[in-house]
PDB file of C-alpha atoms in Angstrom:
ATOM      1  CA  MET M   1       4.586 250.534 -27.251  1.00  0.00           C
ATOM      2  CA  THR M   2       8.008 248.697 -27.055  1.00  0.00           C
ATOM      3  CA  THR M   3       9.493 247.122 -23.934  1.00  0.00           C
ATOM      4  CA  GLU M   4      12.321 249.873 -24.130  1.00  0.00           C
ATOM      5  CA  LEU M   5       9.870 252.650 -24.391  1.00  0.00           C
ATOM      6  CA  PHE M   6       7.701 251.570 -21.638  1.00  0.00           C
ATOM      7  CA  ARG M   7      10.563 251.322 -19.256  1.00  0.00           C
ATOM      8  CA  LYS M   8      11.574 254.817 -20.463  1.00  0.00           C
ATOM      9  CA  TYR M   9       8.119 256.102 -19.489  1.00  0.00           C
ATOM     10  CA  ILE M  10       8.222 254.451 -16.180  1.00  0.00           C
ATOM     11  CA  ASP M  11      11.656 255.952 -15.467  1.00  0.00           C
ATOM     12  CA  ILE M  12      10.271 259.156 -15.959  1.00  0.00           C
ATOM     13  CA  ILE M  13       7.229 258.957 -13.664  1.00  0.00           C
ATOM     14  CA  ASN M  14       9.972 257.563 -10.830  1.00  0.00           C
ATOM     15  CA  GLU M  15      12.213 260.305 -11.534  1.00  0.00           C
ATOM     16  CA  ALA M  16       9.046 262.703 -10.765  1.00  0.00           C
ATOM     17  CA  ASP M  17       8.900 261.030  -7.612  1.00  0.00           C
ATOM     18  CA  GLU M  18      12.595 260.970  -6.618  1.00  0.00           C
ATOM     19  CA  ALA M  19      13.403 264.357  -7.723  1.00  0.00           C
ATOM     20  CA  PRO M  20      10.525 266.670  -6.937  1.00  0.00           C
ATOM     21  CA  GLY M  21      10.634 270.584  -7.461  1.00  0.00           C
ATOM     22  CA  PRO M  22       9.872 273.093  -4.635  1.00  0.00           C
ATOM     23  CA  GLY M  23       7.837 271.641  -1.966  1.00  0.00           C
ATOM     24  CA  GLY M  24       7.801 268.301  -3.315  1.00  0.00           C
ATOM     25  CA  ALA M  25       6.020 269.024  -6.258  1.00  0.00           C
ATOM     26  CA  VAL M  26       6.690 267.486  -9.770  1.00  0.00           C
ATOM     27  CA  SER M  27       8.976 270.089 -11.747  1.00  0.00           C
ATOM     28  CA  GLN M  28       8.283 271.603 -14.992  1.00  0.00           C
ATOM     29  CA  GLN M  29      11.305 269.829 -16.659  1.00  0.00           C
ATOM     30  CA  GLN M  30       9.871 266.394 -15.568  1.00  0.00           C
ATOM     31  CA  LEU M  31       6.116 267.755 -16.677  1.00  0.00           C
ATOM     32  CA  SER M  32       7.576 268.398 -20.106  1.00  0.00           C
ATOM     33  CA  GLN M  33       9.138 265.004 -20.404  1.00  0.00           C
ATOM     34  CA  LEU M  34       5.759 263.522 -19.155  1.00  0.00           C
ATOM     35  CA  TYR M  35       3.546 265.708 -21.377  1.00  0.00           C
ATOM     36  CA  ALA M  36       5.384 264.805 -24.507  1.00  0.00           C
ATOM     37  CA  LYS M  37       4.671 261.057 -23.722  1.00  0.00           C
ATOM     38  CA  GLY M  38       0.872 261.597 -23.413  1.00  0.00           C
ATOM     39  CA  LYS M  39      -1.869 261.358 -26.249  1.00  0.00           C
ATOM     40  CA  PRO M  40      -2.725 265.089 -26.901  1.00  0.00           C
ATOM     41  CA  MET M  41      -6.534 265.937 -27.156  1.00  0.00           C
ATOM     42  CA  SER M  42      -7.990 269.132 -28.473  1.00  0.00           C
ATOM     43  CA  PHE M  43     -10.632 270.965 -26.704  1.00  0.00           C
ATOM     44  CA  ILE M  44     -12.542 274.273 -27.234  1.00  0.00           C
ATOM     45  CA  LYS M  45     -14.679 276.553 -24.870  1.00  0.00           C
ATOM     46  CA  ASN M  46     -18.119 276.578 -26.709  1.00  0.00           C
ATOM     47  CA  THR M  47     -19.822 278.535 -24.084  1.00  0.00           C
ATOM     48  CA  PRO M  48     -19.388 282.252 -22.908  1.00  0.00           C
ATOM     49  CA  VAL M  49     -17.246 282.926 -19.768  1.00  0.00           C
ATOM     50  CA  ALA M  50     -17.045 285.728 -17.441  1.00  0.00           C
ATOM     51  CA  LEU M  51     -13.708 287.543 -17.335  1.00  0.00           C
ATOM     52  CA  VAL M  52     -13.215 290.586 -15.225  1.00  0.00           C
ATOM     53  CA  PRO M  53      -9.804 292.537 -14.218  1.00  0.00           C
ATOM     54  CA  PHE M  54      -9.001 291.365 -10.563  1.00  0.00           C
ATOM     55  CA  HIS M  55      -8.545 295.132  -9.899  1.00  0.00           C
ATOM     56  CA  SER M  56     -12.073 295.896 -10.715  1.00  0.00           C
ATOM     57  CA  LEU M  57     -13.647 293.274  -8.238  1.00  0.00           C
ATOM     58  CA  GLU M  58     -14.433 295.709  -5.515  1.00  0.00           C
ATOM     59  CA  LYS M  59     -15.597 298.528  -7.640  1.00  0.00           C
ATOM     60  CA  LEU M  60     -18.019 295.816  -9.181  1.00  0.00           C
ATOM     61  CA  PHE M  61     -19.207 293.943  -6.230  1.00  0.00           C
ATOM     62  CA  GLY M  62     -17.968 295.716  -2.998  1.00  0.00           C
ATOM     63  CA  PRO M  63     -15.102 294.778  -0.697  1.00  0.00           C
ATOM     64  CA  GLU M  64     -16.922 291.880   1.099  1.00  0.00           C
ATOM     65  CA  ALA M  65     -17.703 290.008  -2.325  1.00  0.00           C
ATOM     66  CA  ALA M  66     -14.338 290.980  -3.803  1.00  0.00           C
ATOM     67  CA  GLN M  67     -12.479 289.584  -0.824  1.00  0.00           C
ATOM     68  CA  LYS M  68     -14.534 286.308  -1.140  1.00  0.00           C
ATOM     69  CA  ILE M  69     -13.807 285.773  -5.011  1.00  0.00           C
ATOM     70  CA  ALA M  70      -9.980 286.592  -4.234  1.00  0.00           C
ATOM     71  CA  GLY M  71     -10.017 283.889  -1.331  1.00  0.00           C
ATOM     72  CA  LEU M  72     -11.734 281.204  -3.889  1.00  0.00           C
ATOM     73  CA  ALA M  73      -9.204 281.894  -6.818  1.00  0.00           C
ATOM     74  CA  GLY M  74      -7.247 278.837  -7.363  1.00  0.00           C
ATOM     75  CA  ALA M  75      -8.746 277.032  -4.602  1.00  0.00           C
ATOM     76  CA  VAL M  76      -9.699 274.154  -6.652  1.00  0.00           C
ATOM     77  CA  ASP M  77      -6.208 273.095  -7.648  1.00  0.00           C
ATOM     78  CA  LYS M  78      -4.653 274.757  -4.530  1.00  0.00           C
ATOM     79  CA  THR M  79      -3.053 277.123  -6.701  1.00  0.00           C
ATOM     80  CA  SER M  80      -1.383 280.385  -5.272  1.00  0.00           C
ATOM     81  CA  TYR M  81      -0.804 283.537  -7.111  1.00  0.00           C
ATOM     82  CA  ASP M  82       1.564 286.386  -6.433  1.00  0.00           C
ATOM     83  CA  ASP M  83       0.417 289.913  -5.716  1.00  0.00           C
ATOM     84  CA  ALA M  84       1.642 291.397  -9.254  1.00  0.00           C
ATOM     85  CA  TYR M  85      -0.067 288.641 -11.104  1.00  0.00           C
ATOM     86  CA  ARG M  86      -3.377 289.059  -9.247  1.00  0.00           C
ATOM     87  CA  LYS M  87      -3.322 292.878  -9.706  1.00  0.00           C
ATOM     88  CA  ASN M  88      -2.583 292.498 -13.521  1.00  0.00           C
ATOM     89  CA  GLY M  89      -4.619 289.306 -14.054  1.00  0.00           C
ATOM     90  CA  TYR M  90      -8.403 288.500 -15.228  1.00  0.00           C
ATOM     91  CA  VAL M  91     -10.280 286.538 -12.790  1.00  0.00           C
ATOM     92  CA  VAL M  92     -12.276 283.644 -14.737  1.00  0.00           C
ATOM     93  CA  PHE M  93     -15.374 282.429 -13.421  1.00  0.00           C
ATOM     94  CA  GLN M  94     -16.162 278.715 -13.804  1.00  0.00           C
ATOM     95  CA  TRP M  95     -18.189 276.216 -11.923  1.00  0.00           C
ATOM     96  CA  ASN M  96     -17.011 272.717 -10.802  1.00  0.00           C
ATOM     97  CA  SER M  97     -19.898 270.583 -11.434  1.00  0.00           C
ATOM     98  CA  ALA M  98     -17.932 267.319 -10.326  1.00  0.00           C
ATOM     99  CA  GLU M  99     -17.565 268.732  -6.658  1.00  0.00           C
ATOM    100  CA  ASN M 100     -20.406 271.374  -6.952  1.00  0.00           C
ATOM    101  CA  LYS M 101     -18.469 274.583  -6.088  1.00  0.00           C
ATOM    102  CA  PRO M 102     -17.049 277.568  -7.711  1.00  0.00           C
ATOM    103  CA  ASP M 103     -13.819 276.899  -9.822  1.00  0.00           C
ATOM    104  CA  ILE M 104     -12.339 280.530  -9.959  1.00  0.00           C
ATOM    105  CA  TYR M 105      -8.838 281.189 -11.261  1.00  0.00           C
ATOM    106  CA  ILE M 106      -6.821 284.060 -12.674  1.00  0.00           C
ATOM    107  CA  ALA M 107      -5.709 284.348 -16.128  1.00  0.00           C
ATOM    108  CA  SER M 108      -2.765 286.403 -17.498  1.00  0.00           C
ATOM    109  CA  PRO M 109      -3.527 289.379 -19.827  1.00  0.00           C
ATOM    110  CA  GLU M 110      -1.699 287.620 -22.687  1.00  0.00           C
ATOM    111  CA  THR M 111      -3.963 284.671 -22.404  1.00  0.00           C
ATOM    112  CA  VAL M 112      -6.875 286.649 -22.392  1.00  0.00           C
ATOM    113  CA  SER M 113      -5.886 288.822 -25.470  1.00  0.00           C
ATOM    114  CA  ALA M 114      -4.337 285.967 -27.589  1.00  0.00           C
ATOM    115  CA  LYS M 115      -7.149 283.350 -26.848  1.00  0.00           C
ATOM    116  CA  TYR M 116     -10.538 285.135 -26.232  1.00  0.00           C
ATOM    117  CA  LYS M 117     -12.945 287.391 -28.071  1.00  0.00           C
ATOM    118  CA  LYS M 118     -15.830 289.349 -26.645  1.00  0.00           C
ATOM    119  CA  PHE M 119     -19.169 287.755 -26.542  1.00  0.00           C
ATOM    120  CA  ASN M 120     -21.667 289.711 -28.297  1.00  0.00           C
ATOM    121  CA  GLY M 121     -24.694 287.530 -28.027  1.00  0.00           C
ATOM    122  CA  GLN M 122     -27.707 287.452 -25.209  1.00  0.00           C
ATOM    123  CA  LEU M 123     -27.085 285.467 -22.243  1.00  0.00           C
ATOM    124  CA  PRO M 124     -29.981 283.254 -21.471  1.00  0.00           C
ATOM    125  CA  THR M 125     -32.522 284.156 -18.557  1.00  0.00           C
ATOM    126  CA  ASP M 126     -34.360 280.850 -18.131  1.00  0.00           C
ATOM    127  CA  ALA M 127     -32.854 278.606 -15.362  1.00  0.00           C
ATOM    128  CA  GLU M 128     -32.214 275.378 -17.359  1.00  0.00           C
ATOM    129  CA  ALA M 129     -30.248 277.285 -19.930  1.00  0.00           C
ATOM    130  CA  ARG M 130     -28.442 279.138 -17.503  1.00  0.00           C
ATOM    131  CA  SER M 131     -27.173 275.954 -15.639  1.00  0.00           C
ATOM    132  CA  LYS M 132     -25.502 274.801 -18.973  1.00  0.00           C
ATOM    133  CA  ILE M 133     -23.028 277.951 -18.704  1.00  0.00           C
ATOM    134  CA  PRO M 134     -20.366 277.442 -15.835  1.00  0.00           C
ATOM    135  CA  SER M 135     -19.606 281.171 -15.566  1.00  0.00           C
ATOM    136  CA  LEU M 136     -23.730 281.840 -14.949  1.00  0.00           C
ATOM    137  CA  VAL M 137     -24.051 279.014 -12.402  1.00  0.00           C
ATOM    138  CA  VAL M 138     -21.257 280.122 -10.180  1.00  0.00           C
ATOM    139  CA  LEU M 139     -22.209 283.904 -10.310  1.00  0.00           C
ATOM    140  CA  ASP M 140     -25.973 282.949  -9.500  1.00  0.00           C
ATOM    141  CA  LYS M 141     -24.876 280.626  -6.748  1.00  0.00           C
ATOM    142  CA  MET M 142     -23.011 283.499  -5.212  1.00  0.00           C
ATOM    143  CA  GLY M 143     -25.435 286.145  -5.752  1.00  0.00           C
ATOM    144  CA  LEU M 144     -23.343 288.285  -7.979  1.00  0.00           C
ATOM    145  CA  ASP M 145     -24.917 290.013 -10.825  1.00  0.00           C
ATOM    146  CA  ALA M 146     -23.773 288.479 -14.337  1.00  0.00           C
ATOM    147  CA  ASN M 147     -25.122 291.642 -16.148  1.00  0.00           C
ATOM    148  CA  LYS M 148     -22.037 293.536 -14.397  1.00  0.00           C
ATOM    149  CA  LEU M 149     -19.569 291.612 -16.270  1.00  0.00           C
ATOM    150  CA  PRO M 150     -18.081 291.114 -19.748  1.00  0.00           C
ATOM    151  CA  PHE M 151     -18.527 287.692 -21.337  1.00  0.00           C
ATOM    152  CA  PHE M 152     -15.764 286.284 -23.569  1.00  0.00           C
ATOM    153  CA  VAL M 153     -15.657 283.102 -25.822  1.00  0.00           C
ATOM    154  CA  LYS M 154     -12.253 281.047 -26.247  1.00  0.00           C
ATOM    155  CA  THR M 155     -11.488 280.873 -30.018  1.00  0.00           C
ATOM    156  CA  VAL M 156      -8.276 278.866 -29.833  1.00  0.00           C
ATOM    157  CA  PRO M 157      -8.304 275.102 -29.522  1.00  0.00           C
ATOM    158  CA  GLN M 158      -6.414 274.024 -26.370  1.00  0.00           C
ATOM    159  CA  GLN M 159      -4.431 270.882 -26.484  1.00  0.00           C
ATOM    160  CA  MET M 160      -4.623 268.698 -23.241  1.00  0.00           C
ATOM    161  CA  VAL M 161      -3.238 265.465 -21.892  1.00  0.00           C
ATOM    162  CA  ASN M 162      -5.210 263.200 -19.494  1.00  0.00           C
ATOM    163  CA  VAL M 163      -3.381 263.024 -16.297  1.00  0.00           C
ATOM    164  CA  ASP M 164      -4.310 259.471 -15.275  1.00  0.00           C
ATOM    165  CA  SER M 165      -2.534 258.366 -18.348  1.00  0.00           C
ATOM    166  CA  LEU M 166       0.701 260.094 -16.973  1.00  0.00           C
ATOM    167  CA  GLY M 167       0.295 258.856 -13.422  1.00  0.00           C
ATOM    168  CA  LEU M 168      -0.036 262.165 -11.770  1.00  0.00           C
ATOM    169  CA  GLY M 169      -3.460 261.900 -10.553  1.00  0.00           C
ATOM    170  CA  GLY M 170      -3.227 263.490  -6.994  1.00  0.00           C
ATOM    171  CA  LYS M 171       0.231 264.729  -7.019  1.00  0.00           C
ATOM    172  CA  ASN M 172       1.460 268.392  -6.936  1.00  0.00           C
ATOM    173  CA  ILE M 173       2.996 270.007  -9.613  1.00  0.00           C
ATOM    174  CA  GLU M 174       5.204 273.151  -9.725  1.00  0.00           C
ATOM    175  CA  VAL M 175       3.777 275.988 -11.604  1.00  0.00           C
ATOM    176  CA  ASN M 176       4.650 279.879 -11.765  1.00  0.00           C
ATOM    177  CA  TRP M 177       1.805 282.446 -11.888  1.00  0.00           C
ATOM    178  CA  GLY M 178       4.133 285.217 -11.180  1.00  0.00           C
ATOM    179  CA  LYS M 179       7.605 285.967  -9.744  1.00  0.00           C
ATOM    180  CA  GLY M 180       8.261 282.785  -7.838  1.00  0.00           C
ATOM    181  CA  PRO M 181       7.163 279.137  -8.158  1.00  0.00           C
ATOM    182  CA  SER M 182       4.102 277.458  -6.531  1.00  0.00           C
ATOM    183  CA  THR M 183       2.019 274.313  -6.793  1.00  0.00           C
ATOM    184  CA  GLN M 184      -1.229 272.946  -8.004  1.00  0.00           C
ATOM    185  CA  THR M 185      -2.982 269.855  -6.972  1.00  0.00           C
ATOM    186  CA  VAL M 186      -3.714 267.504  -9.893  1.00  0.00           C
ATOM    187  CA  GLN M 187      -7.290 266.052  -9.584  1.00  0.00           C
ATOM    188  CA  THR M 188      -7.894 262.396 -10.803  1.00  0.00           C
ATOM    189  CA  GLY M 189      -9.238 262.236 -14.311  1.00  0.00           C
ATOM    190  CA  GLY M 190      -7.955 266.150 -14.936  1.00  0.00           C
ATOM    191  CA  TYR M 191      -5.741 267.230 -17.688  1.00  0.00           C
ATOM    192  CA  LEU M 192      -2.370 268.870 -18.043  1.00  0.00           C
ATOM    193  CA  THR M 193      -2.108 271.708 -20.836  1.00  0.00           C
ATOM    194  CA  LYS M 194       0.288 274.581 -21.456  1.00  0.00           C
ATOM    195  CA  ASN M 195      -0.114 278.379 -21.501  1.00  0.00           C
ATOM    196  CA  GLU M 196       1.229 280.964 -23.975  1.00  0.00           C
ATOM    197  CA  HIS M 197       4.465 280.716 -22.302  1.00  0.00           C
ATOM    198  CA  GLY M 198       5.080 276.947 -22.504  1.00  0.00           C
ATOM    199  CA  MET M 199       4.222 276.482 -18.651  1.00  0.00           C
ATOM    200  CA  ILE M 200       2.390 273.167 -18.062  1.00  0.00           C
ATOM    201  CA  TYR M 201      -0.582 273.548 -15.453  1.00  0.00           C
ATOM    202  CA  THR M 202      -3.779 271.487 -14.481  1.00  0.00           C
ATOM    203  CA  VAL M 203      -7.330 271.669 -15.495  1.00  0.00           C
ATOM    204  CA  ALA M 204      -9.956 269.869 -13.186  1.00  0.00           C
ATOM    205  CA  PRO M 205     -12.241 267.628 -14.834  1.00  0.00           C
ATOM    206  CA  ASP M 206     -16.146 268.272 -14.708  1.00  0.00           C
ATOM    207  CA  ALA M 207     -18.896 265.687 -13.926  1.00  0.00           C
ATOM    208  CA  GLN M 208     -18.740 264.357 -17.489  1.00  0.00           C
ATOM    209  CA  GLY M 209     -14.946 264.029 -17.276  1.00  0.00           C
ATOM    210  CA  LEU M 210     -14.144 266.801 -19.558  1.00  0.00           C
ATOM    211  CA  PRO M 211     -11.879 269.830 -18.748  1.00  0.00           C
ATOM    212  CA  ILE M 212     -14.114 272.171 -16.902  1.00  0.00           C
ATOM    213  CA  GLY M 213     -15.593 274.855 -19.402  1.00  0.00           C
ATOM    214  CA  TYR M 214     -14.477 272.930 -22.501  1.00  0.00           C
ATOM    215  CA  ILE M 215     -15.894 270.329 -25.020  1.00  0.00           C
ATOM    216  CA  LYS M 216     -13.861 268.310 -27.435  1.00  0.00           C
ATOM    217  CA  ALA M 217     -12.822 270.317 -30.321  1.00  0.00           C
TER     218      ALA M 217
END
């Protein structure tokens, strides 16, 4: 990297600190500039993941469990969703092995239809094999019956950039999961990626330093 390019890179990071978005977060415009400077890596989900429409939670698990799941949605990255986004979205069940806690978030219907296909295989029953599937880990630990949920596999490689290379670890970034802006907290060692609308968001790392639920493509 030339001295001039390096100075430009530092300037972008400084601008992210000096001209924050809503709530002091790094804006999407600033993220786009930073993302373009990162080294892209491709990841795929090679394990089945449980996806369920948000509005079906209470019917499947009862009001108490549904409320608990809704309360955990976005908790890892401190992401908030508006009511419309929740109502129309799909709850994704993952497990944050780095911090040993649930990583539950909400995906849009467009994301699910474009990037996932139904998993038609058999889910494992032995404990060791189940421990390698994050969705089964979180469902088992929460006492939820995995047999009630449909499982999917992600077929489209996802391009990501490591946040540490961009100096964003520990910062808040602006995202929009509905009608208005909110924020996500970027975990050190995590990743930035884009959804189908071009919005940049963060994915937390697992215990191996990979984005949760992904392997290298």
